[in-house]
Amino acid sequence: MNFATRVLHGTSSTDPVTGASSIPIYQASTFHQADLNQPGEYDYARSGNPTRRALEELIAHLEGGTRGFAFASGMAAISSVFLLFSSGDHLIVSEDVYGGTYRVLTEILARLGVQVTFVDTTDPEAVRAAIRPNTRGLYLETPSNPTLKVSDLALLSRLAKERGLLTIVDNTFLTPYYQRPLELGADIVVHSATKFIGGHSDVVAGLVVTGDERIGKQLYAIQNGFGSILGVQDCWLVMRGLKTLKARLDVSSQSAAVIARWLARHPLVERVYYPGLPEHQGHALQARQASGFGAVLSFDLGCRERVKALLEAVRLPLVAVSLGAVETILSYPAQMSHASMPPAERCRRGITDGLLRLSVGLEDVDDLLADLEQALAAASGVKV
Ligand SMILES: *Cc1c(COP(=O)(O)O)cnc(C)c1O
Protein backbone atom coordinates (compact mmCIF):
# COMPACT_ATOMS: atom_id res chain seq x y z
CA MET A 1 0.00 0.00 0.00
CA ASN A 2 1.18 3.48 -0.75
CA PHE A 3 1.47 6.26 1.83
CA ALA A 4 -1.84 7.96 0.97
CA THR A 5 -3.68 4.72 1.75
CA ARG A 6 -1.54 3.71 4.72
CA VAL A 7 -2.12 7.02 6.44
CA LEU A 8 -5.86 6.21 6.44
CA HIS A 9 -5.95 2.43 6.72
CA GLY A 10 -2.49 1.35 7.88
CA THR A 11 -3.56 0.66 11.46
CA SER A 12 -6.94 0.61 13.17
CA SER A 13 -8.76 3.62 11.76
CA THR A 14 -12.16 2.81 13.25
CA ASP A 15 -13.30 2.13 16.80
CA PRO A 16 -12.96 -1.63 17.39
CA VAL A 17 -15.97 -1.58 19.77
CA THR A 18 -18.61 0.38 17.82
CA GLY A 19 -17.16 0.76 14.33
CA ALA A 20 -17.21 4.56 14.73
CA SER A 21 -15.35 6.34 11.93
CA SER A 22 -12.74 7.81 14.27
CA ILE A 23 -10.90 6.46 17.29
CA PRO A 24 -12.85 7.66 20.36
CA ILE A 25 -11.32 10.00 22.91
CA TYR A 26 -11.00 7.79 25.98
CA GLN A 27 -11.20 10.58 28.53
CA ALA A 28 -10.21 8.36 31.45
CA SER A 29 -7.26 8.36 33.80
CA THR A 30 -7.76 4.85 35.18
CA PHE A 31 -9.28 1.52 34.19
CA HIS A 32 -11.40 -0.89 36.24
CA GLN A 33 -9.62 -4.15 37.05
CA ALA A 34 -12.24 -6.90 37.06
CA ASP A 35 -9.80 -9.59 38.12
CA LEU A 36 -6.77 -8.75 40.24
CA ASN A 37 -4.97 -11.83 39.00
CA GLN A 38 -5.55 -10.96 35.36
CA PRO A 39 -4.90 -7.23 34.89
CA GLY A 40 -6.46 -5.69 31.79
CA GLU A 41 -4.51 -4.21 28.88
CA TYR A 42 -4.76 -0.75 30.46
CA ASP A 43 -4.42 0.19 34.11
CA TYR A 44 -3.51 3.89 34.40
CA ALA A 45 -3.50 6.43 31.57
CA ARG A 46 0.07 7.69 32.03
CA SER A 47 1.14 4.11 31.28
CA GLY A 48 -1.30 3.65 28.42
CA ASN A 49 -4.61 4.82 26.98
CA PRO A 50 -6.40 3.44 23.90
CA THR A 51 -6.57 6.84 22.17
CA ARG A 52 -2.87 7.49 22.65
CA ARG A 53 -2.09 3.91 21.69
CA ALA A 54 -3.89 4.35 18.35
CA LEU A 55 -1.76 7.42 17.51
CA GLU A 56 1.44 5.71 18.64
CA GLU A 57 0.74 2.65 16.49
CA LEU A 58 -0.09 4.82 13.49
CA ILE A 59 3.10 6.92 13.63
CA ALA A 60 5.22 3.78 14.18
CA HIS A 61 3.60 2.24 11.10
CA LEU A 62 4.10 5.35 8.94
CA GLU A 63 7.78 5.73 9.91
CA GLY A 64 8.45 2.03 9.29
CA GLY A 65 9.19 1.38 12.99
CA THR A 66 7.68 -0.92 15.60
CA ARG A 67 7.17 1.30 18.66
CA GLY A 68 5.71 4.82 18.72
CA PHE A 69 5.39 7.24 21.63
CA ALA A 70 3.33 10.41 21.94
CA PHE A 71 4.55 13.28 24.12
CA ALA A 72 3.19 16.60 25.34
CA SER A 73 5.32 18.58 22.83
CA GLY A 74 8.14 18.15 20.36
CA MET A 75 10.56 19.29 23.06
CA ALA A 76 9.09 16.78 25.55
CA ALA A 77 9.68 14.06 22.94
CA ILE A 78 13.24 15.21 22.20
CA SER A 79 14.13 15.72 25.88
CA SER A 80 12.74 12.28 26.73
CA VAL A 81 14.96 10.73 24.04
CA PHE A 82 17.97 12.57 25.51
CA LEU A 83 17.22 10.79 28.82
CA LEU A 84 18.56 7.64 27.15
CA PHE A 85 22.00 9.16 27.82
CA SER A 86 23.89 9.47 31.10
CA SER A 87 26.34 11.79 32.76
CA GLY A 88 29.71 11.51 31.00
CA ASP A 89 28.18 10.59 27.62
CA HIS A 90 29.00 12.74 24.61
CA LEU A 91 26.66 13.62 21.73
CA ILE A 92 27.32 14.99 18.25
CA VAL A 93 24.54 17.29 17.08
CA SER A 94 23.78 19.11 13.80
CA GLU A 95 24.97 22.68 14.32
CA ASP A 96 21.86 24.43 13.01
CA VAL A 97 19.54 22.36 15.12
CA TYR A 98 16.14 23.72 16.30
CA GLY A 99 16.67 26.51 18.85
CA GLY A 100 14.80 24.69 21.63
CA THR A 101 16.93 21.58 21.12
CA TYR A 102 20.05 23.72 21.31
CA ARG A 103 18.77 25.23 24.56
CA VAL A 104 17.92 21.93 26.26
CA LEU A 105 21.33 20.54 25.32
CA THR A 106 23.40 23.55 26.37
CA GLU A 107 21.44 24.63 29.45
CA ILE A 108 19.93 21.46 30.94
CA LEU A 109 21.70 18.37 29.60
CA ALA A 110 25.08 20.09 30.05
CA ARG A 111 24.27 20.67 33.74
CA LEU A 112 23.46 16.95 34.05
CA GLY A 113 26.88 16.06 32.65
CA VAL A 114 25.97 15.17 29.06
CA GLN A 115 28.57 16.67 26.72
CA VAL A 116 27.70 18.01 23.25
CA THR A 117 29.66 18.99 20.16
CA PHE A 118 27.79 20.88 17.45
CA VAL A 119 29.03 19.89 14.01
CA ASP A 120 28.18 20.71 10.41
CA THR A 121 26.67 17.29 9.73
CA THR A 122 26.55 17.94 5.98
CA ASP A 123 30.27 17.11 6.23
CA PRO A 124 30.71 13.41 7.19
CA GLU A 125 34.44 13.98 7.85
CA ALA A 126 33.60 16.62 10.46
CA VAL A 127 31.29 14.10 12.14
CA ARG A 128 33.97 11.41 12.08
CA ALA A 129 36.54 13.83 13.53
CA ALA A 130 34.20 14.79 16.39
CA ILE A 131 33.74 11.21 17.65
CA ARG A 132 35.34 10.65 21.07
CA PRO A 133 35.70 7.46 23.11
CA ASN A 134 32.62 8.48 25.15
CA THR A 135 30.45 9.52 22.17
CA ARG A 136 27.12 7.69 22.38
CA GLY A 137 24.78 9.48 20.01
CA LEU A 138 24.48 11.38 16.73
CA TYR A 139 21.52 13.77 16.52
CA LEU A 140 20.59 15.01 13.05
CA GLU A 141 18.11 17.47 11.64
CA THR A 142 17.73 17.35 7.87
CA PRO A 143 16.84 19.57 6.19
CA SER A 144 17.98 21.83 8.98
CA ASN A 145 16.24 24.82 10.46
CA PRO A 146 16.21 27.50 9.07
CA THR A 147 18.93 27.24 6.39
CA LEU A 148 17.68 23.88 5.04
CA LYS A 149 21.06 22.15 4.97
CA VAL A 150 20.87 18.50 3.99
CA SER A 151 22.77 15.75 5.81
CA ASP A 152 23.32 12.25 4.38
CA LEU A 153 21.19 9.97 6.56
CA ALA A 154 22.34 6.61 5.17
CA LEU A 155 26.03 7.45 5.27
CA LEU A 156 25.94 9.03 8.73
CA SER A 157 23.80 6.22 10.20
CA ARG A 158 26.33 3.69 8.86
CA LEU A 159 29.23 5.66 10.33
CA ALA A 160 27.41 5.90 13.68
CA LYS A 161 26.63 2.18 13.72
CA GLU A 162 30.30 1.29 13.09
CA ARG A 163 31.22 3.34 16.17
CA GLY A 164 28.35 2.10 18.32
CA LEU A 165 26.45 5.43 18.40
CA LEU A 166 22.68 5.81 18.35
CA THR A 167 21.42 7.87 15.41
CA ILE A 168 18.48 10.13 16.19
CA VAL A 169 16.77 12.15 13.44
CA ASP A 170 14.39 15.07 13.84
CA ASN A 171 12.03 14.44 10.90
CA THR A 172 9.68 17.37 11.59
CA PHE A 173 10.30 19.22 8.32
CA LEU A 174 9.63 16.33 5.93
CA THR A 175 7.40 13.90 7.91
CA PRO A 176 7.29 10.19 7.02
CA TYR A 177 5.47 11.07 3.80
CA TYR A 178 8.69 12.45 2.29
CA GLN A 179 11.48 10.93 4.39
CA ARG A 180 11.78 7.78 6.50
CA PRO A 181 15.07 7.87 8.43
CA LEU A 182 14.61 4.40 10.00
CA GLU A 183 14.65 2.85 6.51
CA LEU A 184 17.97 4.66 5.91
CA GLY A 185 19.54 3.19 9.05
CA ALA A 186 18.65 5.61 11.86
CA ASP A 187 17.65 4.19 15.27
CA ILE A 188 15.16 6.80 16.47
CA VAL A 189 12.95 9.39 14.76
CA VAL A 190 11.56 12.39 16.63
CA HIS A 191 8.86 14.85 15.59
CA SER A 192 7.32 18.05 16.60
CA ALA A 193 3.79 16.96 15.64
CA THR A 194 2.83 20.58 16.31
CA LYS A 195 3.98 21.21 12.75
CA PHE A 196 3.00 19.29 9.58
CA ILE A 197 1.66 16.18 11.30
CA GLY A 198 -0.93 18.10 13.33
CA GLY A 199 -0.99 20.63 10.54
CA HIS A 200 -3.59 23.14 11.74
CA SER A 201 -1.78 25.35 14.32
CA ASP A 202 -4.15 24.08 16.98
CA VAL A 203 -2.18 21.49 18.95
CA VAL A 204 1.28 21.13 20.53
CA ALA A 205 2.55 17.55 20.41
CA GLY A 206 5.63 15.38 19.97
CA LEU A 207 6.24 11.87 18.63
CA VAL A 208 9.07 9.34 18.82
CA VAL A 209 9.48 6.13 16.80
CA THR A 210 12.00 3.31 16.87
CA GLY A 211 12.26 -0.04 15.15
CA ASP A 212 14.55 -1.51 17.82
CA GLU A 213 12.80 -3.49 20.59
CA ARG A 214 15.48 -2.80 23.20
CA ILE A 215 15.40 0.97 22.58
CA GLY A 216 11.60 0.75 22.50
CA LYS A 217 11.55 -0.74 26.00
CA GLN A 218 13.90 1.98 27.27
CA LEU A 219 11.82 4.73 25.68
CA TYR A 220 8.64 3.29 27.17
CA ALA A 221 10.25 3.27 30.62
CA ILE A 222 11.21 6.93 30.15
CA GLN A 223 7.78 7.93 28.83
CA ASN A 224 5.98 6.17 31.68
CA GLY A 225 8.53 7.23 34.29
CA PHE A 226 9.10 10.83 33.29
CA GLY A 227 5.45 11.16 32.34
CA SER A 228 5.37 13.90 29.72
CA ILE A 229 2.63 12.10 27.76
CA LEU A 230 0.26 13.64 25.22
CA GLY A 231 -3.30 14.13 26.49
CA VAL A 232 -6.08 12.23 24.74
CA GLN A 233 -7.84 15.23 23.20
CA ASP A 234 -4.59 16.24 21.56
CA CYS A 235 -3.90 12.66 20.44
CA TRP A 236 -7.23 12.77 18.64
CA LEU A 237 -6.40 16.10 16.98
CA VAL A 238 -3.04 14.78 15.79
CA MET A 239 -4.73 11.69 14.29
CA ARG A 240 -7.28 13.95 12.62
CA GLY A 241 -4.43 16.03 11.19
CA LEU A 242 -2.53 12.98 9.94
CA LYS A 243 -5.46 11.91 7.75
CA THR A 244 -4.79 14.82 5.37
CA LEU A 245 -0.99 14.94 5.69
CA LYS A 246 -0.28 13.81 2.15
CA ALA A 247 -2.87 16.07 0.53
CA ARG A 248 -1.63 19.07 2.52
CA LEU A 249 2.06 18.46 1.84
CA ASP A 250 1.47 17.88 -1.88
CA VAL A 251 -0.15 21.30 -2.28
CA SER A 252 2.13 23.23 0.09
CA SER A 253 5.35 21.79 -1.35
CA GLN A 254 4.27 22.56 -4.89
CA SER A 255 3.56 26.16 -3.90
CA ALA A 256 6.84 26.38 -1.96
CA ALA A 257 8.76 25.39 -5.10
CA VAL A 258 6.99 28.11 -7.12
CA ILE A 259 7.62 30.76 -4.44
CA ALA A 260 11.29 29.75 -4.02
CA ARG A 261 11.91 30.13 -7.75
CA TRP A 262 10.13 33.48 -7.79
CA LEU A 263 12.07 34.81 -4.78
CA ALA A 264 15.38 33.67 -6.27
CA ARG A 265 14.75 36.06 -9.19
CA HIS A 266 13.66 39.02 -7.05
CA PRO A 267 16.27 41.83 -6.91
CA LEU A 268 15.73 42.53 -3.20
CA VAL A 269 16.33 38.92 -2.17
CA GLU A 270 20.00 38.21 -1.55
CA ARG A 271 19.66 34.49 -1.05
CA VAL A 272 17.04 31.75 -1.09
CA TYR A 273 17.38 28.48 0.81
CA TYR A 274 15.19 25.69 -0.58
CA PRO A 275 16.43 22.15 -1.27
CA GLY A 276 14.12 21.94 -4.27
CA LEU A 277 16.15 24.56 -6.15
CA PRO A 278 18.74 22.80 -8.36
CA GLU A 279 21.40 25.28 -7.22
CA HIS A 280 20.85 24.37 -3.53
CA GLN A 281 23.88 22.58 -2.09
CA GLY A 282 21.83 19.63 -0.83
CA HIS A 283 19.49 19.28 -3.82
CA ALA A 284 20.85 16.02 -5.25
CA LEU A 285 21.21 14.37 -1.85
CA GLN A 286 17.69 15.25 -0.81
CA ALA A 287 16.32 14.05 -4.14
CA ARG A 288 18.01 10.71 -3.36
CA GLN A 289 17.06 10.22 0.29
CA ALA A 290 13.62 11.85 0.35
CA SER A 291 10.63 11.83 -1.99
CA GLY A 292 9.91 15.56 -1.70
CA PHE A 293 11.50 18.89 -0.86
CA GLY A 294 8.95 20.09 1.66
CA ALA A 295 7.03 23.30 2.24
CA VAL A 296 9.60 25.37 4.12
CA LEU A 297 12.04 27.83 2.59
CA SER A 298 14.12 30.72 3.88
CA PHE A 299 15.26 33.91 2.22
CA ASP A 300 17.65 36.69 3.15
CA LEU A 301 16.83 40.38 2.72
CA GLY A 302 20.22 41.51 3.94
CA CYS A 303 19.19 43.55 6.95
CA ARG A 304 16.77 43.91 9.83
CA GLU A 305 15.21 47.14 8.51
CA ARG A 306 13.91 45.45 5.34
CA VAL A 307 12.69 42.47 7.36
CA LYS A 308 10.74 44.80 9.61
CA ALA A 309 9.17 46.62 6.66
CA LEU A 310 8.20 43.36 4.96
CA LEU A 311 6.69 41.89 8.13
CA GLU A 312 4.59 45.04 8.58
CA ALA A 313 3.42 44.96 4.95
CA VAL A 314 2.45 41.30 4.43
CA ARG A 315 -1.27 40.59 4.70
CA LEU A 316 -1.73 36.83 4.21
CA PRO A 317 0.95 35.01 6.20
CA LEU A 318 0.69 34.69 9.91
CA VAL A 319 3.78 36.43 11.30
CA ALA A 320 4.61 33.92 13.98
CA VAL A 321 6.79 31.25 15.45
CA SER A 322 6.03 27.75 14.10
CA LEU A 323 5.55 26.16 10.69
CA GLY A 324 3.77 23.31 8.97
CA ALA A 325 0.20 24.57 9.04
CA VAL A 326 -2.72 25.05 6.66
CA GLU A 327 -2.03 28.79 6.76
CA THR A 328 1.26 30.26 5.56
CA ILE A 329 3.55 31.29 8.41
CA LEU A 330 6.37 33.78 8.11
CA SER A 331 8.91 33.80 10.92
CA TYR A 332 11.97 35.77 11.83
CA PRO A 333 14.41 33.17 13.22
CA ALA A 334 16.87 35.69 14.70
CA GLN A 335 14.19 36.95 17.06
CA MET A 336 11.89 33.93 17.26
CA SER A 337 12.98 30.26 16.97
CA HIS A 338 16.70 31.02 17.40
CA ALA A 339 16.50 33.88 19.88
CA SER A 340 18.01 31.61 22.54
CA MET A 341 21.19 31.20 20.47
CA PRO A 342 24.04 33.70 21.08
CA PRO A 343 24.19 36.23 18.16
CA ALA A 344 27.69 35.21 17.08
CA GLU A 345 26.66 31.52 16.95
CA ARG A 346 23.53 32.44 15.00
CA CYS A 347 25.33 34.44 12.34
CA ARG A 348 28.00 31.77 11.90
CA ARG A 349 25.12 29.42 11.00
CA GLY A 350 23.68 31.81 8.39
CA ILE A 351 20.82 32.90 10.67
CA THR A 352 21.44 36.57 9.95
CA ASP A 353 19.36 39.61 10.85
CA GLY A 354 18.00 39.58 7.28
CA LEU A 355 16.81 35.97 7.22
CA LEU A 356 13.11 35.08 7.07
CA ARG A 357 11.58 31.60 7.07
CA LEU A 358 8.43 30.90 5.12
CA SER A 359 6.28 27.85 5.78
CA VAL A 360 3.90 27.66 2.85
CA GLY A 361 0.29 26.76 3.58
CA LEU A 362 -2.74 25.99 1.44
CA GLU A 363 -3.64 29.47 0.16
CA ASP A 364 -3.77 30.03 -3.59
CA VAL A 365 -0.16 30.41 -4.69
CA ASP A 366 -0.91 33.39 -6.93
CA ASP A 367 -2.40 35.25 -3.97
CA LEU A 368 0.69 34.47 -1.90
CA LEU A 369 2.98 35.72 -4.68
CA ALA A 370 0.99 38.93 -5.08
CA ASP A 371 1.15 39.56 -1.34
CA LEU A 372 4.91 38.93 -1.21
CA GLU A 373 5.37 41.20 -4.22
CA GLN A 374 3.62 44.15 -2.58
CA ALA A 375 5.43 43.52 0.75
CA LEU A 376 8.83 43.37 -0.98
CA ALA A 377 7.98 46.59 -2.79
CA ALA A 378 7.31 48.20 0.58
CA ALA A 379 10.59 46.83 1.92
CA SER A 380 12.56 48.11 -1.08
CA GLY A 381 11.73 51.68 -0.13
CA VAL A 382 13.52 51.34 3.19
CA LYS A 383 16.76 53.28 3.64
CA VAL A 384 19.53 51.06 4.95
C1 LIG B 1 9.00 23.10 16.57
C2 LIG B 1 10.13 22.17 16.46
C3 LIG B 1 10.58 21.43 17.56
C4 LIG B 1 9.96 21.58 18.94
O1 LIG B 1 8.65 21.13 18.97
P1 LIG B 1 7.52 21.71 19.97
O2 LIG B 1 6.31 20.94 19.57
O3 LIG B 1 7.42 23.18 19.71
O4 LIG B 1 7.97 21.44 21.35
C5 LIG B 1 11.62 20.55 17.36
N1 LIG B 1 12.22 20.41 16.16
C6 LIG B 1 11.82 21.12 15.09
C7 LIG B 1 12.52 20.91 13.78
C8 LIG B 1 10.78 22.02 15.20
O5 LIG B 1 10.41 22.73 14.13
GROMACS .gro file of N, CA and C in nm, residues 3 6 62-63 142-143 153 171-181 183-184 191 196-197 245-257 274 285-296:
model
  147
    3PHE      N    1   0.161   0.543   0.063
    3PHE     CA    2   0.147   0.626   0.183
    3PHE      C    3   0.005   0.682   0.199
    6ARG      N    4  -0.199   0.415   0.340
    6ARG     CA    5  -0.154   0.371   0.472
    6ARG      C    6  -0.189   0.472   0.581
   62LEU      N    7   0.376   0.444   1.004
   62LEU     CA    8   0.410   0.535   0.894
   62LEU      C    9   0.561   0.556   0.882
   63GLU      N   10   0.633   0.554   0.996
   63GLU     CA   11   0.778   0.573   0.991
   63GLU      C   12   0.852   0.442   0.962
  142THR      N   13   1.754   1.714   0.930
  142THR     CA   14   1.773   1.735   0.787
  142THR      C   15   1.639   1.733   0.714
  143PRO      N   16   1.607   1.835   0.633
  143PRO     CA   17   1.684   1.957   0.619
  143PRO      C   18   1.679   2.038   0.748
  153LEU      N   19   2.167   1.085   0.549
  153LEU     CA   20   2.119   0.997   0.656
  153LEU      C   21   2.177   0.856   0.648
  171ASN      N   22   1.264   1.455   1.224
  171ASN     CA   23   1.203   1.444   1.090
  171ASN      C   24   1.084   1.539   1.074
  172THR      N   25   1.082   1.644   1.157
  172THR     CA   26   0.968   1.737   1.159
  172THR      C   27   0.942   1.802   1.023
  173PHE      N   28   1.049   1.844   0.954
  173PHE     CA   29   1.030   1.922   0.832
  173PHE      C   30   0.973   1.840   0.716
  174LEU      N   31   1.006   1.712   0.709
  174LEU     CA   32   0.963   1.633   0.593
  174LEU      C   33   0.852   1.533   0.624
  175THR      N   34   0.841   1.490   0.749
  175THR     CA   35   0.740   1.390   0.791
  175THR      C   36   0.766   1.256   0.719
  176PRO      N   37   0.705   1.148   0.768
  176PRO     CA   38   0.729   1.019   0.702
  176PRO      C   39   0.676   1.014   0.558
  177TYR      N   40   0.593   1.108   0.520
  177TYR     CA   41   0.547   1.107   0.380
  177TYR      C   42   0.665   1.126   0.284
  178TYR      N   43   0.756   1.217   0.319
  178TYR     CA   44   0.869   1.245   0.229
  178TYR      C   45   1.000   1.176   0.268
  179GLN      N   46   1.017   1.147   0.397
  179GLN     CA   47   1.148   1.093   0.439
  179GLN      C   48   1.130   0.996   0.556
  180ARG      N   49   1.190   0.877   0.544
  180ARG     CA   50   1.178   0.778   0.650
  180ARG      C   51   1.318   0.735   0.698
  181PRO      N   52   1.369   0.808   0.798
  181PRO     CA   53   1.507   0.787   0.843
  181PRO      C   54   1.535   0.644   0.891
  183GLU      N   55   1.434   0.369   0.768
  183GLU     CA   56   1.465   0.285   0.651
  183GLU      C   57   1.605   0.314   0.598
  184LEU      N   58   1.661   0.430   0.636
  184LEU     CA   59   1.797   0.466   0.591
  184LEU      C   60   1.901   0.431   0.697
  191HIS      N   61   0.969   1.387   1.630
  191HIS     CA   62   0.886   1.485   1.559
  191HIS      C   63   0.832   1.590   1.653
  196PHE      N   64   0.378   1.986   1.068
  196PHE     CA   65   0.300   1.929   0.958
  196PHE      C   66   0.207   1.816   0.999
  197ILE      N   67   0.247   1.735   1.095
  197ILE     CA   68   0.166   1.618   1.130
  197ILE      C   69   0.032   1.661   1.187
  245LEU      N   70  -0.240   1.454   0.581
  245LEU     CA   71  -0.099   1.494   0.569
  245LEU      C   72  -0.052   1.496   0.424
  246LYS      N   73  -0.079   1.389   0.352
  246LYS     CA   74  -0.028   1.381   0.215
  246LYS      C   75  -0.090   1.491   0.127
  247ALA      N   76  -0.219   1.507   0.137
  247ALA     CA   77  -0.287   1.607   0.053
  247ALA      C   78  -0.234   1.747   0.085
  248ARG      N   79  -0.213   1.774   0.215
  248ARG     CA   80  -0.163   1.907   0.252
  248ARG      C   81  -0.021   1.929   0.202
  249LEU      N   82   0.066   1.828   0.225
  249LEU     CA   83   0.206   1.846   0.184
  249LEU      C   84   0.221   1.856   0.033
  250ASP      N   85   0.140   1.780  -0.041
  250ASP     CA   86   0.147   1.788  -0.188
  250ASP      C   87   0.125   1.932  -0.234
  251VAL      N   88   0.020   1.995  -0.183
  251VAL     CA   89  -0.015   2.130  -0.228
  251VAL      C   90   0.089   2.232  -0.178
  252SER      N   91   0.123   2.224  -0.049
  252SER     CA   92   0.213   2.323   0.009
  252SER      C   93   0.352   2.315  -0.052
  253SER      N   94   0.399   2.194  -0.079
  253SER     CA   95   0.535   2.179  -0.135
  253SER      C   96   0.539   2.232  -0.278
  254GLN      N   97   0.432   2.206  -0.351
  254GLN     CA   98   0.427   2.256  -0.489
  254GLN      C   99   0.430   2.409  -0.489
  255SER      N  100   0.355   2.470  -0.399
  255SER     CA  101   0.356   2.616  -0.390
  255SER      C  102   0.491   2.667  -0.342
  256ALA      N  103   0.554   2.596  -0.247
  256ALA     CA  104   0.684   2.638  -0.196
  256ALA      C  105   0.786   2.642  -0.309
  257ALA      N  106   0.781   2.543  -0.398
  257ALA     CA  107   0.876   2.539  -0.510
  257ALA      C  108   0.856   2.660  -0.601
  274TYR      N  109   1.625   2.668  -0.038
  274TYR     CA  110   1.519   2.569  -0.058
  274TYR      C  111   1.581   2.448  -0.129
  285LEU      N  112   2.130   1.530  -0.299
  285LEU     CA  113   2.121   1.437  -0.185
  285LEU      C  114   1.977   1.423  -0.138
  286GLN      N  115   1.908   1.535  -0.126
  286GLN     CA  116   1.769   1.525  -0.081
  286GLN      C  117   1.681   1.452  -0.182
  287ALA      N  118   1.710   1.474  -0.311
  287ALA     CA  119   1.632   1.405  -0.414
  287ALA      C  120   1.652   1.253  -0.400
  288ARG      N  121   1.769   1.214  -0.351
  288ARG     CA  122   1.801   1.071  -0.336
  288ARG      C  123   1.739   1.012  -0.209
  289GLN      N  124   1.748   1.084  -0.098
  289GLN     CA  125   1.706   1.022   0.029
  289GLN      C  126   1.563   1.056   0.072
  290ALA      N  127   1.499   1.148   0.001
  290ALA     CA  128   1.362   1.185   0.035
  290ALA      C  129   1.279   1.188  -0.093
  291SER      N  130   1.146   1.183  -0.078
  291SER     CA  131   1.063   1.183  -0.199
  291SER      C  132   1.000   1.319  -0.224
  292GLY      N  133   1.042   1.421  -0.146
  292GLY     CA  134   0.991   1.556  -0.170
  292GLY      C  135   1.083   1.657  -0.105
  293PHE      N  136   1.060   1.783  -0.137
  293PHE     CA  137   1.150   1.889  -0.086
  293PHE      C  138   1.085   1.970   0.026
  294GLY      N  139   0.959   1.946   0.051
  294GLY     CA  140   0.895   2.009   0.166
  294GLY      C  141   0.839   2.146   0.137
  295ALA      N  142   0.779   2.206   0.239
  295ALA     CA  143   0.703   2.330   0.224
  295ALA      C  144   0.767   2.447   0.296
  296VAL      N  145   0.893   2.429   0.339
  296VAL     CA  146   0.960   2.537   0.412
  296VAL      C  147   1.078   2.589   0.331
   0.00000   0.00000   0.00000
